[in-house]
Structures are given as C-alpha cells and as structure tokens.
Coordinates of C-alpha atoms in Angstrom, one line a residue:
X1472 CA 79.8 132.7 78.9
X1473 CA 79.5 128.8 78.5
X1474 CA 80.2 127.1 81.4
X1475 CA 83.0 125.0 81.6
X1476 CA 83.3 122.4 84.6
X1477 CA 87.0 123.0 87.1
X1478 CA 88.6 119.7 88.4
X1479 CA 89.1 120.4 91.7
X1480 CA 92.1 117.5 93.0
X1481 CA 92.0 116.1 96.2
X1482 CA 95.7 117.7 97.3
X1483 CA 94.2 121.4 96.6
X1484 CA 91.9 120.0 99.6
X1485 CA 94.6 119.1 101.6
X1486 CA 97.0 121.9 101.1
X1487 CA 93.7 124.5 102.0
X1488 CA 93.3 122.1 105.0
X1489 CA 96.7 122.9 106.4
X1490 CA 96.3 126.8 105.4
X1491 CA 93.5 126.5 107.4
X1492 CA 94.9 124.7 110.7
X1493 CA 98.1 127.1 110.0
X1494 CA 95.3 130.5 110.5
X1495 CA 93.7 128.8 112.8
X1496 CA 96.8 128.4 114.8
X1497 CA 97.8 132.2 114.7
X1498 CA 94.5 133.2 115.9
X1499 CA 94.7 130.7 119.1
X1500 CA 97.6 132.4 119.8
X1501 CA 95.4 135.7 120.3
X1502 CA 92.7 134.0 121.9
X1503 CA 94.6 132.8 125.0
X1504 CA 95.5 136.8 125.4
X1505 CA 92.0 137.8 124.9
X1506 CA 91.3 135.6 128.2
X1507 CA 92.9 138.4 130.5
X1508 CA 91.4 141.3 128.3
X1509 CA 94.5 142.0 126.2
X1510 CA 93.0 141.7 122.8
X1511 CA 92.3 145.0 120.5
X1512 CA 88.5 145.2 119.2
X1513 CA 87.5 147.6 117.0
X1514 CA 84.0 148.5 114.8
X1515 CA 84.2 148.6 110.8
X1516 CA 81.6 150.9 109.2
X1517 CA 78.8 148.0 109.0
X1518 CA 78.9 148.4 113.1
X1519 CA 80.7 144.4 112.7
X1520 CA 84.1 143.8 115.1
X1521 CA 87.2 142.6 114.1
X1522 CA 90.1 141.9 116.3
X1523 CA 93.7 141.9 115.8
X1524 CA 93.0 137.8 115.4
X1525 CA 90.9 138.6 112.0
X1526 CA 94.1 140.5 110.6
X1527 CA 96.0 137.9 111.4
X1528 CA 94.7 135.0 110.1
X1529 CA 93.9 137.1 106.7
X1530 CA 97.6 137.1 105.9
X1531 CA 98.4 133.4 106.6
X1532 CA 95.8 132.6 104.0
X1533 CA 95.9 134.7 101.6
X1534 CA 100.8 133.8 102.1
X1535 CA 99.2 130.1 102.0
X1536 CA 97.1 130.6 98.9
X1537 CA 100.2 132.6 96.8
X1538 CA 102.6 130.5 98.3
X1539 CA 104.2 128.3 95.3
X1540 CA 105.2 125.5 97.6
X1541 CA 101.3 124.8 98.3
X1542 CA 100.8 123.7 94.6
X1543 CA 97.8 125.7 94.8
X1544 CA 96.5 127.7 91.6
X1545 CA 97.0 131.8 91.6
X1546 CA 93.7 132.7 91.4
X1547 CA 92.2 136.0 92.8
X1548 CA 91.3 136.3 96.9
X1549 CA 88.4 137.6 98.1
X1550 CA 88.5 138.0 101.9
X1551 CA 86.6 140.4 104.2
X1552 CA 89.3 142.2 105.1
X1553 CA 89.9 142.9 101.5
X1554 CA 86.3 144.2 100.1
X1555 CA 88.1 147.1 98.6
X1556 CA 88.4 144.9 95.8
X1557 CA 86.3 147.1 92.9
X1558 CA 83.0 145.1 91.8
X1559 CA 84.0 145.9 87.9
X1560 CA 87.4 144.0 88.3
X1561 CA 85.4 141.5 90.3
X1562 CA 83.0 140.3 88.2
X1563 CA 85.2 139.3 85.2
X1564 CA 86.4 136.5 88.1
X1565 CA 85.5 133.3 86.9
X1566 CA 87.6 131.1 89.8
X1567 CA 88.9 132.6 92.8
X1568 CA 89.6 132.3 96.4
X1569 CA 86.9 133.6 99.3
X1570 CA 87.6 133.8 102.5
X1571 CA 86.7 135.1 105.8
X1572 CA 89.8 134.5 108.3
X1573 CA 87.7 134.4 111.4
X1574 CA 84.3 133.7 111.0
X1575 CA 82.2 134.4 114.3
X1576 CA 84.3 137.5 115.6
X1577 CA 81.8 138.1 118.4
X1578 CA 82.0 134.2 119.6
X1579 CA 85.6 134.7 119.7
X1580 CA 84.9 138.2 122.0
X1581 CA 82.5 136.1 123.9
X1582 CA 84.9 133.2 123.9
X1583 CA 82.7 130.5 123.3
X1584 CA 84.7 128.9 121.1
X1585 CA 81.9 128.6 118.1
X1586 CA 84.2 130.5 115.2
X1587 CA 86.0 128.9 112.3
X1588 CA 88.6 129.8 109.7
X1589 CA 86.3 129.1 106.2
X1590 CA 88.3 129.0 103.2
X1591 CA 86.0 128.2 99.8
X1592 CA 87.0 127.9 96.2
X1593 CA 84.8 129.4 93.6
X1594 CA 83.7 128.8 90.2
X1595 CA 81.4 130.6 88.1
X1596 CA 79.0 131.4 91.0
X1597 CA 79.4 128.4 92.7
X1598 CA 81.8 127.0 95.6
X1599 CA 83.3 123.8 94.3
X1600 CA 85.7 123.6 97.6
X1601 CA 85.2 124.5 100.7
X1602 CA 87.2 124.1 104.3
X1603 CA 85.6 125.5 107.6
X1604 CA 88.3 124.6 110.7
X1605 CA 86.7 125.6 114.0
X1606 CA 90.4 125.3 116.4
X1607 CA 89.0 125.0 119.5
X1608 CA 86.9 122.8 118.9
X1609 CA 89.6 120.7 117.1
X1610 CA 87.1 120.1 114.0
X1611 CA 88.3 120.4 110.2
X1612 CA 85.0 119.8 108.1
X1613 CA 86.0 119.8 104.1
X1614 CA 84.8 118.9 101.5
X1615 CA 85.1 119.0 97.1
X1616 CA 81.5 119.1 95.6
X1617 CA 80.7 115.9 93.7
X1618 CA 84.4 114.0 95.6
X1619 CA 83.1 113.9 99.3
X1620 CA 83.0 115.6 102.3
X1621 CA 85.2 114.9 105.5
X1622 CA 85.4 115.5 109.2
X1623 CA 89.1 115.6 110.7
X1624 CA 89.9 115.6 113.8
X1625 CA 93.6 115.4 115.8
X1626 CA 93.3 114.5 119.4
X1627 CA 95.2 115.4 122.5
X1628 CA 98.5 114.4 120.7
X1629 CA 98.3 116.2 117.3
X1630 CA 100.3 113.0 115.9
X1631 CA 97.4 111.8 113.2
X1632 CA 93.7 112.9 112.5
X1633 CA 91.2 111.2 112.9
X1634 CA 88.9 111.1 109.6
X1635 CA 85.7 110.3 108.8
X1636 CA 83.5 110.8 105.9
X1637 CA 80.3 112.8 106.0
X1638 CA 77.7 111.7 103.5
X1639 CA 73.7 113.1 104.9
X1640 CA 71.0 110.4 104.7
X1641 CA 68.6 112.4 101.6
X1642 CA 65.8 109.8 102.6
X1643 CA 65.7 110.1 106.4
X1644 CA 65.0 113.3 109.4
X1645 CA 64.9 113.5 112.3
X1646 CA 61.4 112.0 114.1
X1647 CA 61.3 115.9 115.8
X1648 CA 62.6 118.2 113.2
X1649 CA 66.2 119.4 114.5
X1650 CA 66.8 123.0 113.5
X1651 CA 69.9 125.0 113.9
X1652 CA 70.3 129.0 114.0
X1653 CA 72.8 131.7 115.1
X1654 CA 73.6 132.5 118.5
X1655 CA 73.8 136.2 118.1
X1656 CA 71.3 136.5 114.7
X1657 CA 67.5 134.8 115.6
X1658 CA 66.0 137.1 113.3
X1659 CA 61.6 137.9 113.4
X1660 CA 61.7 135.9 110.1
X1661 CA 63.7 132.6 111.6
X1662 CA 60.9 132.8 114.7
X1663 CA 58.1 132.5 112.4
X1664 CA 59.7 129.3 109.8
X1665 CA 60.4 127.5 113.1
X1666 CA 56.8 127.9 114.2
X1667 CA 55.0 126.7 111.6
X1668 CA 56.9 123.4 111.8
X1669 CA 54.9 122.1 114.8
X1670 CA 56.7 120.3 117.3
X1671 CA 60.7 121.0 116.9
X1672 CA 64.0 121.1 118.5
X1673 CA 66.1 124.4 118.7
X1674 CA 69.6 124.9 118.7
X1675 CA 71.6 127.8 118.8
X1676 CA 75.4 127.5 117.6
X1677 CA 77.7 130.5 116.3
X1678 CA 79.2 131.2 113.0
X1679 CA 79.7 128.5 109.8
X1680 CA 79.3 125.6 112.4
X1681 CA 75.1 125.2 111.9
X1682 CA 75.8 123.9 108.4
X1683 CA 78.5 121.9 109.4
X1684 CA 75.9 120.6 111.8
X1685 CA 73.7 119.8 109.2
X1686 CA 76.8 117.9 107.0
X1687 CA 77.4 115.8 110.0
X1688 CA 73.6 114.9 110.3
X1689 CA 73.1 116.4 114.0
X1690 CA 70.6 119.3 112.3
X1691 CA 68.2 118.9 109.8
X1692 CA 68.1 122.4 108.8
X1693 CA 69.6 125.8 109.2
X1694 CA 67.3 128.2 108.2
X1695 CA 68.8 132.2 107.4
X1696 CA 66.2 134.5 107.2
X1697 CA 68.6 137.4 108.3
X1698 CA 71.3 139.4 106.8
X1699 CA 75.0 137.5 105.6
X1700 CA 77.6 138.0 103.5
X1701 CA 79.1 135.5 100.8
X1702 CA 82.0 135.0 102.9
X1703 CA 80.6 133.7 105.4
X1704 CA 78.6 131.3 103.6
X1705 CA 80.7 129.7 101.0
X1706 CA 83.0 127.8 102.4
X1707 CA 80.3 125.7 104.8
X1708 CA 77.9 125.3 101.6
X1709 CA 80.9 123.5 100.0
X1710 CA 81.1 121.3 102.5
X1711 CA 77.2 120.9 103.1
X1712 CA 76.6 120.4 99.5
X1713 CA 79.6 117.9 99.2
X1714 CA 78.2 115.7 101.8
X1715 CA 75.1 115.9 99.7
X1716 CA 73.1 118.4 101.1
X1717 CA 71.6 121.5 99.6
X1718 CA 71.4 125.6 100.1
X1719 CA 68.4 126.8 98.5
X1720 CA 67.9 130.7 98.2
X1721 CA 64.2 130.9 100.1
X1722 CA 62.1 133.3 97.7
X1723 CA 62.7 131.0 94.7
X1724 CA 64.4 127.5 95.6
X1725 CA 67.9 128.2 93.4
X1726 CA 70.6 126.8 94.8
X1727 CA 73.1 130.1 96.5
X1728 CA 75.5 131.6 94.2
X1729 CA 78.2 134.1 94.5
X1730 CA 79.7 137.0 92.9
X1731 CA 76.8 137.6 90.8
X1732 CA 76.0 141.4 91.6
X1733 CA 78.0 144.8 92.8
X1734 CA 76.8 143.7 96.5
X1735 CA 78.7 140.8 98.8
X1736 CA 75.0 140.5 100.9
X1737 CA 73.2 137.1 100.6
X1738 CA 69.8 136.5 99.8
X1739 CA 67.6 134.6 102.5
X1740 CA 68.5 131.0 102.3
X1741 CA 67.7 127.6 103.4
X1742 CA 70.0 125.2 103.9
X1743 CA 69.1 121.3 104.7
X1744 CA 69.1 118.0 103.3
X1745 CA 67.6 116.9 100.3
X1746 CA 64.8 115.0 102.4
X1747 CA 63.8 118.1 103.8
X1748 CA 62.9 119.8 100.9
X1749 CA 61.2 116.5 99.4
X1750 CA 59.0 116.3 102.3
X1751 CA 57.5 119.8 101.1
X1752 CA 59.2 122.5 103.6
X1753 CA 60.6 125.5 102.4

C-alpha cells in the first residue's frame, strides 16, 4: 500500500496532553490508597500485574479519545488492557490509537513514582505522536515527529505549565557515555553492551522515562536487549524521535515499527541520539 504522509496538528497534541494529565489524575487517586495497602493487585497470564489503577486510567483514555468534544479523530485503540483485539482485524489498521494506561505497574507497587500514562498515535508502522505524563513526578514529555518535542511542567500551583522545548544535540555526548536501563529488567544482554563501552555511567530508571531521559539530553542511550511490548514503547519513541533522536531495532539498524506481525512483542532495540550511532556504536 503506498504510503501516504498524516498531518498530525498541534491541538491533537494538546487535547492527548490533557487525556493524559486527566488518567494520570484517576490513577493518583489510587496511589495515595496503595500507601496503607488498600490497592487490588492481581497477575495476567504473562505473570505481569495490573492494579485497579491500570483499569482505570484505560477508560479515561480510551472516553478522552471517542469523546467528540476533544476534536480528536475516531480512529481504532489499541491498549493493553484491550489485546483481545484479533490480529486479522488489526492489521488492516493504517492509523490508530496505542496506549498503555499505566506504564511501570510494578514502580507503582513499589511506589517509586517512575510510571507514566503513554498515549502514541500511529501510522502505518510508525508513531507520529506521542505523550508519556509521569504524575508524580509532575512531567508531561510530548512531542509530534518532524513539529517538536516539549517538556511541561505545572508547579505547586497547577495555575500554568511551565514549557520548554526538547531538541538532543546530534553532534555532541556525553565525555563518559551516560546510559540508561530499567529498574526491574537489566537483562544478560544489556550487562554485556554496557561493558564493551569502556568507562560509563549507569542509571537505572523505571518504565517510558529512560527515553524521555534521553529526549531531555540527561542519557545518551537506552539500550533494550530484553523483552517489551509495542505499548510500552511507542509513545516515548514519539517523543525521542521528535526531539531528534532515534530507535534503532539492534540486529539490523531499522528504525522500530509497529503493528507489523500477529505478535505485540518488540524486537531488541537501541534507542539514542543520532551522535551515538555516528560515532560507530550499535
């Protein structure tokens, strides 16, 4: 099928900014509970948790996204609390909705704090939109491939936000090569890309947030050499890849698409700035 570019307006971003900080609102609610041990947890079949707070914020988006008054476009949801969706209705999709209401499930058990709402749009294979709100941390990261990517913040008084734009330096890393990975996922493969790259900083942050990390320039690379789903990739890439970074699938340097086979799984990815890649790492 010949592909056929989407304009993607800046007030689709802001009406799935406000979805998101509307989800992200509902699940707060159920995090203060979960602080005295009041909070449902239960095990889907791939041994993952999800809470009450995942249901939740699942049916704020996907009301936000069919709402009418959000001027938003009716195109199909994918979420992952909605994979019963067949793969032979699925792959006729050539723009819709993914979405995983609460990325991070098991840094909201823990209650770290390092989970995000991630809404993406996208089209044919690739996410065009993305928004990844992380509440309490108070962060909104979005961003419109090829328009610009954004930080928001609101402050104490939720009156205005505070916005800045995110654009990565593609010339320029760090002097000590800054890499980001999951707190609950260091896989074998992770612990042998991080030691070939000599001398190196390691941090460890939880859900969407290491490539929003990299977006904001405080990572120069999140390698995933370890199981994910497109969920709870697309959204962040969006944003990454607005501010003019890139995800790279690691056996063959293609940029990550989705909704390209029966399964939801991602390949084994890399996801950095444009420098990193230029300076020969893979």
């Amino acid at each position: 099928m010949q592909q056929q570019d989407l304009n993607v307006p800046l007030a689709w971003l802001s009406s799935v900014e406000q979805i998101a900080i509307a989800a992200g609102e509902a699940i707060m609610g159920m995090y203060q509970r979960g602080e005295s041990g009041d909070l449902a947890v239960q095990t889907k079949a791939d041994e993952s948790p999800v809470t009450e707070a995942d249901i939740a914020s699942h049916q704020v988006i996907v009301a936000g996204l069919s709402e009418s008054l959000s001027q938003l476009p009716r195109f199909p949801i994918l979420s992952e609390e909605s994979t019963e969706i067949d793969w032979q209705e699925r792959k006729q999709w050539q723009t819709y909705w993914l979405i995983d209401p609460l990325d991070g499930t098991k840094e909201f058990i823990k209650r770290n704090g390092e989970f995000t709402v991630n809404i993406a749009l996208i089209h044919q294979g690739n996410p065009v939109l993305g928004v990844v709100y992380a509440p309490v941390l108070d962060k909104c990261y979005s961003g419109i491939v090829g328009k610009g990517a954004w930080l928001s913040q609101q402050g104490a008084d939720k009156a205005s936000a505070n916005r800045t734009e995110l654009a990565i330096d593609k010339r320029k890393l760090n002097s000590k090569p800054i890499v980001v990975g999951s707190r609950s996922h260091i896989s074998p493969d992770v612990a042998k890309y991080v030691d070939k790259l000599g001398e190196h900083e390691m941090q460890s942050v939880g859900s969407s947030l290491k490539f929003c990390m990299v977006a904001e320039g405080l990572a120069d690379v999140y390698p995933r050499l370890g199981p994910t789903s497109e969920w709870d990739t697309a959204a962040a890439q969006a944003v990454l890849e607005a501010a003019g970074g890139q995800v790279l699938v690691h056996s063959n340097g293609q940029a990550l698409q989705y909704n390209q086979k029966p399964s939801v799984l991602n390949p084994y990815f890399i996801a950095a700035s444009p420098a990193w890649f230029a300076l020969g790492y893979s």
